[in-house]
Amino acid sequence: MPLSLHAAFVPSALQMLGTAHHLLNKTQDWCASKGCDEETILAARLIEDMLPFTYQIKSVAEHSAGAIAAVRKGLATPDLNPPPATFDALRDKLAGAKEALESIDEDEMEGWVGRDMRFEFKETRLAFSAENFLLSFAQPNLYFHASAAYAIARSQGVPIGKMDFLGRVRGERA
């Protein structure tokens, strides 16, 4: 049986949303235990020209549920609004994305296969099929931003490891 578009995208997106939520909790708990300033860790970056932790978490939501919304419209454009500025607001952003993904109908997604859509930002215009947008653009971006958030938290001293990034894996049934 071939893998559906839903099966190829949604479970992994939900897994990374869970990872981002877990990273937020671990980072906030660590910050509280160390007495650090939350604004400082939320604004932390790996390097000066890279966007901060808050942006990375926001982008996990944008490249999951935001990608689904873009396919529905046939057009993806970056959300240029500032990221949520608190742990709670970031959790709300992730919760909204999770709710949107959990409500997506598999049949609706299968109806998108072969549908034209495009990405536009400034001078960049990229044409995609819906499935190629989700699997070759949104999904890699989703993993990139989850990984960047992990790396920022780790670089600040948050005691996290590989299993914190992987989140809930989908093992085979015994």
CSV table of C-alpha atoms in Angstrom, one decimal:
chain,number,residue,atom,x,y,z
A,1,MET,CA,0.0,0.0,0.0
A,2,PRO,CA,1.5,3.4,-0.9
A,3,LEU,CA,2.1,6.0,1.8
A,4,SER,CA,-0.5,8.7,1.8
A,5,LEU,CA,0.5,12.4,1.8
A,6,HIS,CA,-1.1,12.6,5.3
A,7,ALA,CA,1.0,9.7,6.6
A,8,ALA,CA,4.1,11.2,5.1
A,9,PHE,CA,3.7,14.6,6.6
A,10,VAL,CA,1.3,14.9,9.6
A,11,PRO,CA,2.7,12.3,12.0
A,12,SER,CA,6.2,13.7,11.7
A,13,ALA,CA,5.0,17.3,12.0
A,14,LEU,CA,3.1,16.3,15.2
A,15,GLN,CA,6.3,14.6,16.5
A,16,MET,CA,8.3,17.8,16.0
A,17,LEU,CA,5.6,19.9,17.5
A,18,GLY,CA,5.8,17.7,20.5
A,19,THR,CA,9.6,18.1,20.5
A,20,ALA,CA,9.3,21.9,20.4
A,21,HIS,CA,6.8,21.8,23.3
A,22,HIS,CA,9.1,19.5,25.3
A,23,LEU,CA,12.1,21.9,24.6
A,24,LEU,CA,10.1,24.8,25.8
A,25,ASN,CA,9.2,23.0,29.1
A,26,LYS,CA,12.8,21.8,29.7
A,27,THR,CA,14.2,25.2,28.9
A,28,GLN,CA,11.8,27.1,31.1
A,29,ASP,CA,12.3,24.6,34.0
A,30,TRP,CA,16.1,24.8,33.7
A,31,CYS,CA,15.9,28.6,33.6
A,32,ALA,CA,13.8,28.6,36.7
A,33,SER,CA,16.1,26.3,38.5
A,34,LYS,CA,19.1,28.4,37.6
A,35,GLY,CA,17.4,31.7,38.3
A,36,CYS,CA,18.2,32.9,34.8
A,37,ASP,CA,16.4,35.7,33.0
A,38,GLU,CA,13.7,34.2,30.7
A,39,GLU,CA,14.0,37.0,28.2
A,40,THR,CA,17.7,36.3,27.7
A,41,ILE,CA,17.2,32.6,26.9
A,42,LEU,CA,14.2,33.3,24.7
A,43,ALA,CA,16.3,35.8,22.7
A,44,ALA,CA,19.4,33.5,22.5
A,45,ARG,CA,20.9,32.8,19.1
A,46,LEU,CA,23.5,30.3,17.9
A,47,ILE,CA,25.3,33.1,16.1
A,48,GLU,CA,24.6,36.8,15.7
A,49,ASP,CA,23.0,36.6,12.2
A,50,MET,CA,20.7,33.7,13.1
A,51,LEU,CA,17.2,34.3,14.4
A,52,PRO,CA,16.5,33.7,18.1
A,53,PHE,CA,15.0,30.7,20.0
A,54,THR,CA,11.5,32.3,19.9
A,55,TYR,CA,11.6,32.5,16.1
A,56,GLN,CA,12.8,28.9,15.8
A,57,ILE,CA,9.9,27.6,17.9
A,58,LYS,CA,7.4,29.8,16.0
A,59,SER,CA,8.8,28.4,12.8
A,60,VAL,CA,8.1,24.8,13.9
A,61,ALA,CA,4.4,25.8,14.0
A,62,GLU,CA,4.6,27.7,10.8
A,63,HIS,CA,6.2,24.9,8.8
A,64,SER,CA,3.6,22.4,10.1
A,65,ALA,CA,0.1,23.8,10.4
A,66,GLY,CA,1.1,26.9,8.5
A,67,ALA,CA,2.2,24.7,5.6
A,68,ILE,CA,-1.2,23.0,5.6
A,69,ALA,CA,-3.0,26.4,5.5
A,70,ALA,CA,-0.7,27.5,2.7
A,71,VAL,CA,-1.6,24.4,0.6
A,72,ARG,CA,-5.3,25.1,1.1
A,73,LYS,CA,-4.7,28.6,-0.3
A,74,GLY,CA,-2.3,27.5,-3.0
A,75,LEU,CA,0.2,30.1,-1.8
A,76,ALA,CA,2.9,30.1,0.9
A,77,THR,CA,4.4,33.3,2.2
A,78,PRO,CA,6.4,33.7,5.3
A,79,ASP,CA,4.7,35.0,8.5
A,80,LEU,CA,6.7,38.1,9.2
A,81,ASN,CA,5.0,38.8,12.5
A,82,PRO,CA,7.3,38.8,15.5
A,83,PRO,CA,7.4,35.5,17.3
A,84,PRO,CA,5.6,35.1,20.6
A,85,ALA,CA,7.8,36.6,23.4
A,86,THR,CA,7.0,34.3,26.3
A,87,PHE,CA,7.1,30.6,27.1
A,88,ASP,CA,3.4,30.5,27.5
A,89,ALA,CA,2.7,32.4,24.2
A,90,LEU,CA,5.0,30.0,22.4
A,91,ARG,CA,3.2,27.0,23.9
A,92,ASP,CA,-0.1,28.5,22.7
A,93,LYS,CA,1.3,28.8,19.2
A,94,LEU,CA,2.4,25.2,19.2
A,95,ALA,CA,-0.9,24.0,20.7
A,96,GLY,CA,-2.8,25.8,17.9
A,97,ALA,CA,-0.6,24.1,15.3
A,98,LYS,CA,-1.1,20.7,16.9
A,99,GLU,CA,-4.9,21.2,17.0
A,100,ALA,CA,-4.9,22.2,13.3
A,101,LEU,CA,-2.8,19.1,12.3
A,102,GLU,CA,-4.9,16.7,14.4
A,103,SER,CA,-8.1,18.0,12.7
A,104,ILE,CA,-6.8,17.6,9.1
A,105,ASP,CA,-8.7,15.0,7.1
A,106,GLU,CA,-6.6,12.4,5.2
A,107,ASP,CA,-9.0,12.4,2.3
A,108,GLU,CA,-8.7,16.2,2.0
A,109,MET,CA,-4.9,15.9,1.9
A,110,GLU,CA,-5.0,13.1,-0.8
A,111,GLY,CA,-7.1,15.5,-2.9
A,112,TRP,CA,-4.1,17.9,-2.9
A,113,VAL,CA,-1.8,15.5,-4.7
A,114,GLY,CA,-0.8,17.1,-8.0
A,115,ARG,CA,-2.3,20.5,-7.1
A,116,ASP,CA,-0.3,23.5,-8.1
A,117,MET,CA,0.9,25.9,-5.4
A,118,ARG,CA,3.7,28.4,-5.0
A,119,PHE,CA,6.0,30.0,-2.5
A,120,GLU,CA,6.6,33.7,-2.6
A,121,PHE,CA,8.9,35.9,-0.6
A,122,LYS,CA,10.4,39.2,-1.9
A,123,GLU,CA,11.8,38.4,-5.3
A,124,THR,CA,11.7,34.6,-4.9
A,125,ARG,CA,8.9,32.7,-6.6
A,126,LEU,CA,8.9,28.9,-6.4
A,127,ALA,CA,6.4,26.6,-8.1
A,128,PHE,CA,5.5,23.3,-6.4
A,129,SER,CA,2.9,20.6,-6.5
A,130,ALA,CA,1.3,20.4,-3.0
A,131,GLU,CA,3.1,17.2,-2.1
A,132,ASN,CA,6.5,18.5,-3.2
A,133,PHE,CA,5.9,21.7,-1.2
A,134,LEU,CA,5.0,19.8,1.9
A,135,LEU,CA,7.7,17.1,1.6
A,136,SER,CA,10.6,19.0,0.0
A,137,PHE,CA,10.2,22.5,1.5
A,138,ALA,CA,8.0,22.6,4.6
A,139,GLN,CA,9.1,19.4,6.2
A,140,PRO,CA,12.9,20.1,5.9
A,141,ASN,CA,12.2,23.6,7.2
A,142,LEU,CA,10.3,22.1,10.1
A,143,TYR,CA,13.2,19.9,11.0
A,144,PHE,CA,15.7,22.7,10.6
A,145,HIS,CA,13.9,25.0,13.0
A,146,ALA,CA,13.3,22.3,15.6
A,147,SER,CA,17.0,21.4,15.4
A,148,ALA,CA,18.0,25.1,15.7
A,149,ALA,CA,15.7,25.5,18.8
A,150,TYR,CA,17.3,22.4,20.3
A,151,ALA,CA,20.8,23.7,19.5
A,152,ILE,CA,20.1,27.1,21.0
A,153,ALA,CA,18.8,25.6,24.2
A,154,ARG,CA,21.7,23.1,24.4
A,155,SER,CA,24.2,25.9,23.8
A,156,GLN,CA,22.7,27.9,26.7
A,157,GLY,CA,23.3,24.9,29.0
A,158,VAL,CA,19.9,23.3,29.1
A,159,PRO,CA,20.6,19.6,29.9
A,160,ILE,CA,19.0,17.9,26.9
A,161,GLY,CA,20.0,15.1,24.6
A,162,LYS,CA,19.1,13.3,21.4
A,163,MET,CA,16.0,11.7,23.0
A,164,ASP,CA,14.7,15.1,23.9
A,165,PHE,CA,14.9,16.0,20.2
A,166,LEU,CA,13.4,12.8,18.8
A,167,GLY,CA,10.3,13.0,21.0
A,168,ARG,CA,7.7,10.3,20.7
A,169,VAL,CA,8.9,7.9,18.0
A,170,ARG,CA,6.4,5.6,16.3
A,171,GLY,CA,7.7,2.1,16.9
A,172,GLU,CA,6.2,-1.0,15.4
A,173,ARG,CA,3.6,-2.9,17.4
A,174,ALA,CA,4.8,-6.1,19.0
